[in-house]
Amino acid sequence: MSMRVRTASSRIERLGLLVVIGIVTVALCAYMALIEAGHWGSDEYYIAAFNAASGWRSVLGRMVRWSPRPFSEAVSALYLTLCHGLRHSFVVPFLLLLWIGSIAVIAAAARRAGEARPVLFAAVLFVLALMLCRPDEMFYWPMATVAYLSAWAGLAAVTALRRADTAAVRPPSAVPMTGMLLLAAFSVEIGAVTVLLDAVLWVVVAPSRLPGRPEAAGFARSRLSAARAGLVPALAGVLICLSVYVSRMRPMVEVLDRSSLLAGNWLRSLHAAVPVFAHELVGVPGLPVLAAILLKLAILLVLPPPGASTGPAMRRRIVWAVSLLLGAFLSVVLSFHQFGMLCCQRHQTMRAGMMLLALVALAPSSALLWRRLPAGLREVTLAAVLLLLLAAWTPALRADLALVPGQMRARSESWSSARAPGDAMLFAVPPPGKLFGGPSWPSQTVRLRDGQVPAYGAEAIAAFFGKHEMTIVQARP
């Protein structure tokens, strides 16, 4: 009788796994199909035009004075140089490279951590990040994708490495951990803040000794390894935060809404951030609050650790999860403080991804409960979570997929007009999508004089293509 029960449970487990693979494949293909509608914003045209005029001096100046993101700024500079030289946007291959590269980085970390199915683990995390919030800028706008998705991939890889319980056997190599922490810190500021928070919490919270406890030696090795891995990224985080404070926070040059009285006021920004963060923590767009809470709690059950869960390993994960949540919360506070309002969609998507990683980091704490559940229930629950999210986003996916041909046509017409001889061009702005968003330039005619420094926005488009006159029209869907 027990043999039949085990056989039935094994069949359910295999069936559930196949369903999970199927849903992940369908979701990934559907969202990838929207990459054809990926779009440039003002940043690409503006930065590429200045880089072309000033060379790498402009790139280094931007890193030092405005955007201390060594990895993402260097990659985007190479990308924009190629685009400017060949007069082609290369949006689709660039976004595909970033998507596939992110999954590969997470899978490599998961494999090192001992995950049984590292590629599936990475794909599940990626699909959940796509569906727990509107993807928009973080996944379909190259300048944002290279920064925020790269940082999230680094944080996800660290999460995968922290899930491994190697401290009780041998100290884990500091090289992969250091590399992933640096990837997060060098891609976007909130990544640097999170890395710095992790280092500070580890120093403050983790005791140097646990006298009388059998795991003391393992924890000491774990703490030493964490210190080695986190030292350089923490120093990088300090430098990046200081750079942002000096160049952007102290002069307060990014205020978008002064009427809110939040800009520059830490106390009011902190107070305003609490309800926003709480709503994002428990909610999922398109789902009732109770369903969203149950869905996120289910994530704790569907991703058990690759190995045993000892005290030292659990402390490591808790510190990392708290760092992720504090980083997400500070993202809201800093948004109110810097802009006077909640900005922007890429920030919200990044926070949702960080909250997901906090759940994944804490998932090993549910290992005892998971082991008592019937075999196969984990796979069935994960399939249900993915299916619920995919069903919630299906109407938006269908609507946006119908817009893709129009997006491609508008981009082709604009760039063809720009490549044509003459001093004038036509630029077609397609309607934004529900998931992939898009720029919203009003219909107008822009004229540039010889030697005129273009303003950020529509003038930058004309400058990028070397035109003196550009007419912006609204493209049909």
Coordinates of C-alpha atoms in Angstrom, one line a residue:
M1 CA 0.0 0.0 0.0
S2 CA 2.8 2.4 1.0
M3 CA 4.6 1.6 -2.3
R4 CA 1.5 2.6 -4.3
V5 CA 1.2 5.8 -2.3
R6 CA 4.9 6.6 -3.1
T7 CA 4.4 5.8 -6.7
A8 CA 1.3 8.0 -7.0
S9 CA 3.2 10.8 -5.2
S10 CA 6.1 10.5 -7.5
R11 CA 3.8 10.7 -10.5
I12 CA 2.2 13.8 -9.1
E13 CA 5.6 15.3 -8.5
R14 CA 6.7 14.6 -12.1
L15 CA 3.4 15.9 -13.5
G16 CA 3.6 19.1 -11.4
L17 CA 7.2 19.6 -12.6
L18 CA 6.2 19.3 -16.2
V19 CA 3.3 21.8 -15.7
V20 CA 5.7 24.2 -14.0
I21 CA 8.2 23.9 -17.0
G22 CA 5.3 24.4 -19.4
I23 CA 3.9 27.5 -17.7
V24 CA 7.4 29.0 -17.3
T25 CA 8.1 28.4 -21.0
V26 CA 4.8 29.9 -22.1
A27 CA 5.2 33.0 -19.9
L28 CA 8.8 33.5 -20.9
C29 CA 8.0 33.3 -24.6
A30 CA 5.0 35.6 -24.3
Y31 CA 7.0 38.3 -22.5
M32 CA 10.0 37.8 -24.8
A33 CA 7.7 38.4 -27.8
L34 CA 7.1 41.9 -26.4
I35 CA 10.8 42.7 -26.7
E36 CA 10.0 43.6 -30.3
A37 CA 8.2 46.6 -28.8
G38 CA 11.2 47.6 -26.7
H39 CA 11.9 51.3 -27.0
W40 CA 14.4 54.0 -26.5
G41 CA 13.7 57.0 -24.3
S42 CA 15.2 60.5 -24.3
D43 CA 18.3 59.1 -22.5
E44 CA 19.6 57.0 -25.4
Y45 CA 19.4 59.8 -27.9
Y46 CA 20.8 62.4 -25.5
I47 CA 23.7 60.4 -24.1
A48 CA 24.7 58.9 -27.5
A49 CA 24.8 62.4 -29.1
F50 CA 27.0 63.7 -26.3
N51 CA 29.2 60.6 -26.3
A52 CA 29.7 60.9 -30.0
A53 CA 30.7 64.6 -29.7
S54 CA 33.0 64.2 -26.6
G55 CA 34.1 60.6 -26.7
W56 CA 34.9 58.6 -23.5
R57 CA 35.5 61.8 -21.6
S58 CA 31.8 62.3 -21.6
V59 CA 31.2 58.7 -20.4
L60 CA 33.7 59.1 -17.5
G61 CA 32.3 62.5 -16.6
R62 CA 28.8 61.1 -16.4
M63 CA 30.0 58.3 -14.2
V64 CA 31.8 60.6 -11.8
R65 CA 29.4 63.6 -11.7
W66 CA 25.9 62.0 -12.2
S67 CA 25.6 58.3 -12.6
P68 CA 28.1 56.3 -10.5
R69 CA 27.2 53.0 -12.2
P70 CA 30.5 51.6 -13.6
F71 CA 29.1 48.4 -15.1
S72 CA 25.8 49.6 -16.6
E73 CA 27.2 52.9 -17.8
A74 CA 30.2 51.2 -19.5
V75 CA 27.9 48.6 -21.2
S76 CA 25.4 51.2 -22.3
A77 CA 28.2 53.5 -23.6
L78 CA 29.5 50.6 -25.8
Y79 CA 26.0 49.8 -26.9
L80 CA 25.1 53.5 -27.8
T81 CA 28.5 54.0 -29.6
L82 CA 27.6 51.0 -31.8
C83 CA 24.1 52.3 -32.4
H84 CA 25.3 55.8 -33.3
G85 CA 28.0 54.5 -35.6
L86 CA 25.8 52.1 -37.5
R87 CA 22.6 54.1 -37.3
H88 CA 20.6 51.2 -35.9
S89 CA 18.9 50.8 -32.5
F90 CA 19.6 47.1 -31.9
V91 CA 16.9 47.1 -29.3
V92 CA 15.9 43.5 -29.7
P93 CA 19.3 41.8 -29.6
F94 CA 20.5 44.1 -26.8
L95 CA 17.4 43.3 -24.6
L96 CA 17.6 39.6 -25.4
L97 CA 21.3 39.6 -24.4
L98 CA 20.5 41.2 -21.1
W99 CA 17.5 38.8 -20.4
I100 CA 19.4 35.7 -21.3
G101 CA 22.6 36.9 -19.5
S102 CA 20.6 37.5 -16.3
I103 CA 19.1 34.1 -16.4
A104 CA 22.5 32.5 -17.0
V105 CA 24.1 34.4 -14.1
I106 CA 21.4 33.3 -11.7
A107 CA 21.6 29.7 -13.0
A108 CA 25.4 29.6 -12.6
A109 CA 25.0 30.8 -9.0
A110 CA 22.2 28.3 -8.3
R111 CA 24.3 25.5 -9.8
R112 CA 27.2 26.4 -7.5
A113 CA 24.8 26.5 -4.6
G114 CA 23.7 22.9 -5.3
E115 CA 20.2 23.5 -6.7
A116 CA 18.9 20.4 -8.2
R117 CA 17.6 22.2 -11.3
P118 CA 19.5 25.5 -11.5
V119 CA 18.2 26.6 -15.0
L120 CA 14.6 26.0 -13.9
F121 CA 15.3 27.8 -10.6
A122 CA 16.7 30.8 -12.5
A123 CA 13.9 30.8 -15.0
V124 CA 11.2 30.6 -12.3
L125 CA 12.7 33.6 -10.5
F126 CA 12.9 35.6 -13.7
V127 CA 9.3 34.8 -14.7
L128 CA 8.1 35.7 -11.2
A129 CA 10.0 39.0 -11.4
L130 CA 8.2 39.7 -14.7
M131 CA 4.8 38.9 -13.3
L132 CA 4.8 40.2 -9.7
C133 CA 4.8 43.8 -11.0
R134 CA 4.4 45.6 -14.3
P135 CA 7.7 45.0 -16.1
D136 CA 7.8 48.1 -18.3
E137 CA 11.0 50.1 -18.0
M138 CA 13.1 47.5 -16.2
F139 CA 12.7 44.9 -18.9
Y140 CA 11.9 46.9 -22.1
W141 CA 13.8 50.1 -22.0
P142 CA 17.5 49.5 -22.7
M143 CA 19.0 52.2 -20.5
A144 CA 16.9 51.0 -17.6
T145 CA 17.3 47.3 -18.3
V146 CA 21.1 47.4 -18.4
A147 CA 21.1 49.0 -15.0
Y148 CA 18.1 47.6 -13.0
L149 CA 17.9 44.1 -14.5
S150 CA 21.7 43.7 -14.2
A151 CA 21.5 44.8 -10.5
W152 CA 18.6 42.5 -9.9
A153 CA 20.4 39.6 -11.5
G154 CA 23.4 40.2 -9.2
L155 CA 21.1 40.3 -6.1
A156 CA 19.3 37.1 -7.3
A157 CA 22.7 35.4 -7.8
V158 CA 23.7 36.4 -4.2
T159 CA 20.4 35.1 -3.0
A160 CA 21.0 31.7 -4.7
L161 CA 24.5 31.5 -3.2
R162 CA 23.2 32.4 0.3
R163 CA 20.7 29.6 0.1
A164 CA 23.5 27.0 0.0
D165 CA 24.5 25.6 3.4
T166 CA 28.2 25.2 2.8
A167 CA 29.5 26.9 5.9
A168 CA 29.2 23.7 8.0
V169 CA 31.4 21.9 5.5
R170 CA 33.9 24.5 4.2
P171 CA 33.9 28.2 3.8
P172 CA 32.4 29.1 0.5
S173 CA 34.6 30.8 -2.1
A174 CA 34.5 34.5 -1.8
V175 CA 35.1 35.1 -5.5
P176 CA 31.6 34.4 -6.9
M177 CA 29.9 36.2 -4.0
T178 CA 32.2 39.2 -4.4
G179 CA 31.6 39.3 -8.2
M180 CA 27.8 39.2 -7.8
L181 CA 27.8 41.8 -5.0
L182 CA 29.9 44.1 -7.2
L183 CA 27.6 43.5 -10.2
A184 CA 24.6 44.7 -8.1
A185 CA 26.6 47.7 -6.7
F186 CA 28.1 48.8 -10.0
S187 CA 24.8 48.6 -11.9
V188 CA 22.4 50.9 -10.0
E189 CA 22.5 52.9 -6.8
I190 CA 19.8 50.8 -5.0
G191 CA 22.0 47.8 -5.6
A192 CA 25.0 49.6 -3.9
V193 CA 22.7 50.6 -1.0
T194 CA 21.6 47.0 -0.5
V195 CA 25.1 45.7 -0.6
L196 CA 26.2 48.3 1.9
L197 CA 23.3 47.5 4.2
D198 CA 24.2 43.8 4.1
A199 CA 27.7 44.5 5.2
V200 CA 26.6 46.8 8.0
L201 CA 24.0 44.4 9.2
W202 CA 26.4 41.5 9.2
V203 CA 28.9 43.4 11.3
V204 CA 26.3 44.7 13.7
V205 CA 24.0 41.7 14.1
A206 CA 26.3 38.7 13.7
P207 CA 28.1 37.8 17.0
S208 CA 31.8 36.9 16.8
R209 CA 31.3 33.8 18.9
L210 CA 28.6 31.5 19.9
P211 CA 30.0 29.9 23.0
G212 CA 28.6 26.5 24.0
R213 CA 26.8 26.0 20.6
P214 CA 27.9 23.2 18.3
E215 CA 27.6 25.4 15.2
A216 CA 30.0 28.1 16.6
A217 CA 32.9 26.9 14.4
G218 CA 30.8 26.8 11.3
F219 CA 29.3 30.2 12.0
A220 CA 32.8 31.7 12.5
R221 CA 34.0 30.3 9.2
S222 CA 30.8 31.6 7.6
R223 CA 31.3 35.1 9.1
L224 CA 34.9 35.2 7.9
S225 CA 33.9 34.2 4.4
A226 CA 31.1 36.7 4.3
A227 CA 33.6 39.4 5.5
R228 CA 36.0 38.5 2.7
A229 CA 33.3 38.5 0.1
G230 CA 31.7 41.7 1.2
L231 CA 34.6 44.0 2.0
V232 CA 35.3 45.3 -1.5
P233 CA 31.6 45.6 -2.5
A234 CA 30.9 47.4 0.8
L235 CA 33.7 49.9 0.1
A236 CA 32.3 50.3 -3.5
G237 CA 28.9 50.9 -1.9
V238 CA 30.3 53.7 0.3
L239 CA 31.9 55.4 -2.6
I240 CA 28.8 55.2 -4.8
C241 CA 26.6 56.5 -2.0
L242 CA 29.0 59.4 -1.3
S243 CA 29.1 60.3 -5.0
V244 CA 25.3 60.3 -5.3
Y245 CA 25.0 62.5 -2.2
V246 CA 27.5 65.1 -3.4
S247 CA 26.4 65.2 -7.1
R248 CA 22.6 64.7 -6.8
M249 CA 21.2 64.8 -3.3
R250 CA 22.9 67.8 -1.8
P251 CA 22.1 70.2 -4.8
M252 CA 18.6 68.7 -5.0
V253 CA 18.5 69.1 -8.8
E254 CA 15.9 66.3 -9.5
V255 CA 12.8 67.7 -7.8
L256 CA 9.7 66.9 -9.9
D257 CA 7.0 68.0 -7.4
R258 CA 7.8 70.8 -5.0
S259 CA 4.1 71.2 -3.9
S260 CA 4.2 67.9 -2.0
L261 CA 6.7 69.4 0.5
L262 CA 8.5 66.0 0.6
A263 CA 11.6 66.9 -1.4
G264 CA 14.6 67.4 0.9
N265 CA 12.6 66.5 4.0
W266 CA 13.7 63.2 5.4
L267 CA 11.1 62.9 8.1
R268 CA 8.1 63.5 5.8
S269 CA 9.6 61.3 3.2
L270 CA 10.0 58.5 5.7
H271 CA 6.4 58.9 6.9
A272 CA 5.1 58.9 3.3
A273 CA 7.1 55.8 2.4
V274 CA 5.6 53.5 5.1
P275 CA 2.1 52.9 3.6
V276 CA 3.5 52.7 0.0
F277 CA 6.1 50.1 1.0
A278 CA 3.5 48.1 3.0
H279 CA 1.1 48.1 0.0
E280 CA 3.9 46.9 -2.3
L281 CA 5.1 44.3 0.2
V282 CA 1.7 42.5 0.4
G283 CA 0.2 43.4 -2.9
V284 CA 0.4 42.3 -6.5
P285 CA -1.1 44.4 -9.3
G286 CA -4.3 42.9 -10.7
L287 CA -4.9 40.6 -7.7
P288 CA -7.0 41.1 -4.5
V289 CA -4.9 41.8 -1.5
L290 CA -5.8 38.5 0.2
A291 CA -4.9 36.5 -2.9
A292 CA -1.6 38.4 -3.2
I293 CA -0.7 37.7 0.4
L294 CA -1.5 34.0 0.0
L295 CA 0.5 33.9 -3.2
K296 CA 3.6 35.4 -1.7
L297 CA 3.3 33.1 1.4
A298 CA 3.2 30.2 -1.0
I299 CA 6.6 31.2 -2.4
L300 CA 8.0 30.3 1.0
L301 CA 6.9 26.7 0.5
V302 CA 7.7 26.1 -3.1
L303 CA 11.5 26.9 -3.1
P304 CA 13.1 24.8 -0.3
P305 CA 16.9 25.0 0.2
P306 CA 19.3 22.8 -1.8
G307 CA 20.7 21.4 1.4
A308 CA 20.3 21.2 5.1
S309 CA 19.5 24.3 7.0
T310 CA 21.8 25.0 9.9
G311 CA 22.0 28.0 12.3
P312 CA 24.9 29.8 10.5
A313 CA 23.3 29.4 7.1
M314 CA 19.9 30.6 8.4
R315 CA 21.5 33.7 9.9
R316 CA 23.2 34.5 6.7
R317 CA 19.9 34.3 4.8
I318 CA 18.0 36.3 7.3
V319 CA 20.6 39.1 7.2
W320 CA 20.4 39.1 3.4
A321 CA 16.6 39.1 3.4
V322 CA 16.5 42.1 5.8
S323 CA 19.0 43.9 3.6
L324 CA 16.8 43.4 0.6
L325 CA 13.7 44.6 2.3
L326 CA 15.5 47.6 3.8
G327 CA 17.0 48.5 0.4
A328 CA 13.5 48.3 -1.1
F329 CA 12.1 50.5 1.7
L330 CA 14.9 53.1 1.3
S331 CA 14.1 53.2 -2.5
V332 CA 10.7 54.6 -1.6
V333 CA 12.1 57.0 1.0
L334 CA 14.7 58.3 -1.4
S335 CA 12.2 58.7 -4.2
F336 CA 10.0 61.0 -2.1
H337 CA 13.1 62.8 -0.8
Q338 CA 14.7 63.3 -4.2
F339 CA 11.7 63.9 -6.5
G340 CA 9.0 65.0 -4.1
M341 CA 6.9 62.2 -5.5
L342 CA 6.9 58.4 -6.1
C343 CA 9.0 57.8 -9.2
C344 CA 9.4 55.7 -11.3
Q345 CA 8.0 52.4 -12.7
R346 CA 11.4 50.9 -13.0
H347 CA 11.9 51.6 -9.3
Q348 CA 8.7 49.8 -8.4
T349 CA 9.5 46.8 -10.5
M350 CA 12.9 46.6 -8.9
R351 CA 11.4 46.7 -5.5
A352 CA 9.0 44.0 -6.3
G353 CA 11.9 41.9 -7.5
M354 CA 13.9 42.6 -4.3
M355 CA 10.9 41.6 -2.2
L356 CA 10.6 38.3 -4.2
L357 CA 14.3 37.6 -3.5
A358 CA 13.7 38.3 0.2
L359 CA 11.0 35.6 0.2
V360 CA 13.3 33.2 -1.7
A361 CA 16.1 33.8 0.8
L362 CA 13.7 33.1 3.7
A363 CA 12.2 30.1 2.0
P364 CA 14.6 27.6 3.7
S365 CA 13.0 28.5 7.0
S366 CA 9.9 26.6 5.9
A367 CA 11.9 23.5 5.2
L368 CA 10.5 21.6 8.2
L369 CA 7.0 22.4 7.2
W370 CA 7.7 21.5 3.6
R371 CA 9.1 18.1 4.5
R372 CA 5.9 17.2 6.2
L373 CA 3.7 18.0 3.2
P374 CA 2.8 15.3 0.7
A375 CA 5.3 14.7 -2.1
G376 CA 4.5 16.6 -5.2
L377 CA 2.6 19.4 -3.4
R378 CA 5.5 21.8 -3.8
E379 CA 5.4 21.5 -7.6
V380 CA 1.6 21.7 -7.7
T381 CA 1.7 24.8 -5.5
L382 CA 4.4 26.5 -7.7
A383 CA 2.4 25.7 -10.8
A384 CA -0.7 27.2 -9.2
V385 CA 1.2 30.4 -8.3
L386 CA 2.6 30.8 -11.8
L387 CA -0.7 30.0 -13.4
L388 CA -2.6 32.5 -11.3
L389 CA -0.1 35.3 -12.1
L390 CA -0.1 34.4 -15.8
A391 CA -3.9 34.4 -15.9
A392 CA -4.0 37.8 -14.2
W393 CA -1.7 39.3 -16.8
T394 CA -3.1 37.5 -19.9
P395 CA -5.5 40.4 -20.9
A396 CA -2.6 42.9 -20.8
L397 CA -0.3 40.4 -22.7
R398 CA -2.9 39.9 -25.4
A399 CA -3.5 43.6 -25.8
D400 CA 0.3 44.4 -26.0
L401 CA 1.1 41.6 -28.4
A402 CA -1.5 43.1 -30.8
L403 CA 0.4 46.4 -30.6
V404 CA 3.8 44.9 -31.4
P405 CA 3.5 45.2 -35.3
G406 CA 2.6 48.9 -35.0
Q407 CA 5.6 49.5 -32.7
M408 CA 8.0 47.8 -35.1
R409 CA 6.5 49.7 -38.0
A410 CA 6.8 53.1 -36.3
R411 CA 10.4 52.4 -35.3
S412 CA 11.3 51.3 -38.8
E413 CA 9.6 54.4 -40.4
S414 CA 11.4 56.8 -38.0
W415 CA 14.8 55.3 -38.5
S416 CA 14.4 55.1 -42.3
S417 CA 13.4 58.7 -42.4
A418 CA 16.4 59.6 -40.2
R419 CA 18.8 57.7 -42.5
A420 CA 17.4 59.4 -45.7
P421 CA 19.4 62.3 -47.1
G422 CA 18.3 65.8 -46.3
D423 CA 18.1 68.0 -43.2
A424 CA 14.6 67.1 -42.0
M425 CA 13.1 63.9 -40.7
L426 CA 9.8 62.4 -39.5
F427 CA 9.6 60.7 -36.1
A428 CA 6.6 58.5 -35.3
V429 CA 5.6 57.9 -31.7
P430 CA 3.7 54.7 -31.2
P431 CA 1.1 54.3 -28.4
P432 CA 2.4 52.9 -25.2
G433 CA 1.6 49.4 -24.1
K434 CA 0.2 48.2 -20.8
L435 CA 3.3 46.1 -20.0
F436 CA 6.2 47.6 -22.1
G437 CA 5.2 51.2 -21.7
G438 CA 6.9 53.7 -24.0
P439 CA 7.9 57.4 -24.4
S440 CA 5.2 60.0 -24.8
W441 CA 6.5 62.9 -26.9
P442 CA 3.8 65.4 -28.1
S443 CA 3.3 66.1 -31.7
Q444 CA 5.6 69.1 -32.6
T445 CA 8.3 70.3 -35.0
V446 CA 11.7 70.6 -33.5
R447 CA 14.4 72.8 -35.1
L448 CA 18.1 72.9 -34.2
R449 CA 20.7 75.5 -35.2
D450 CA 24.3 74.7 -36.0
G451 CA 26.3 74.4 -32.8
Q452 CA 23.1 74.4 -30.6
V453 CA 23.4 72.2 -27.5
P454 CA 20.2 70.0 -27.6
A455 CA 17.9 70.0 -24.6
Y456 CA 17.0 66.7 -23.0
G457 CA 14.0 65.3 -24.9
A458 CA 12.8 65.7 -28.5
E459 CA 15.8 67.9 -29.4
A460 CA 18.1 65.1 -28.5
I461 CA 16.5 62.8 -31.1
A462 CA 17.3 65.4 -33.9
A463 CA 20.8 65.8 -32.6
F464 CA 21.4 62.0 -32.5
F465 CA 20.5 61.8 -36.2
G466 CA 22.3 65.0 -37.2
K467 CA 19.1 66.7 -38.4
H468 CA 18.2 70.3 -38.1
E469 CA 14.4 69.8 -38.3
M470 CA 12.3 67.0 -37.0
T471 CA 8.5 66.6 -37.1
I472 CA 7.0 64.3 -34.4
V473 CA 3.7 62.6 -35.2
Q474 CA 1.6 60.1 -33.3
A475 CA 1.7 56.7 -35.0
R476 CA -1.4 54.6 -35.4
P477 CA -1.6 51.4 -33.3

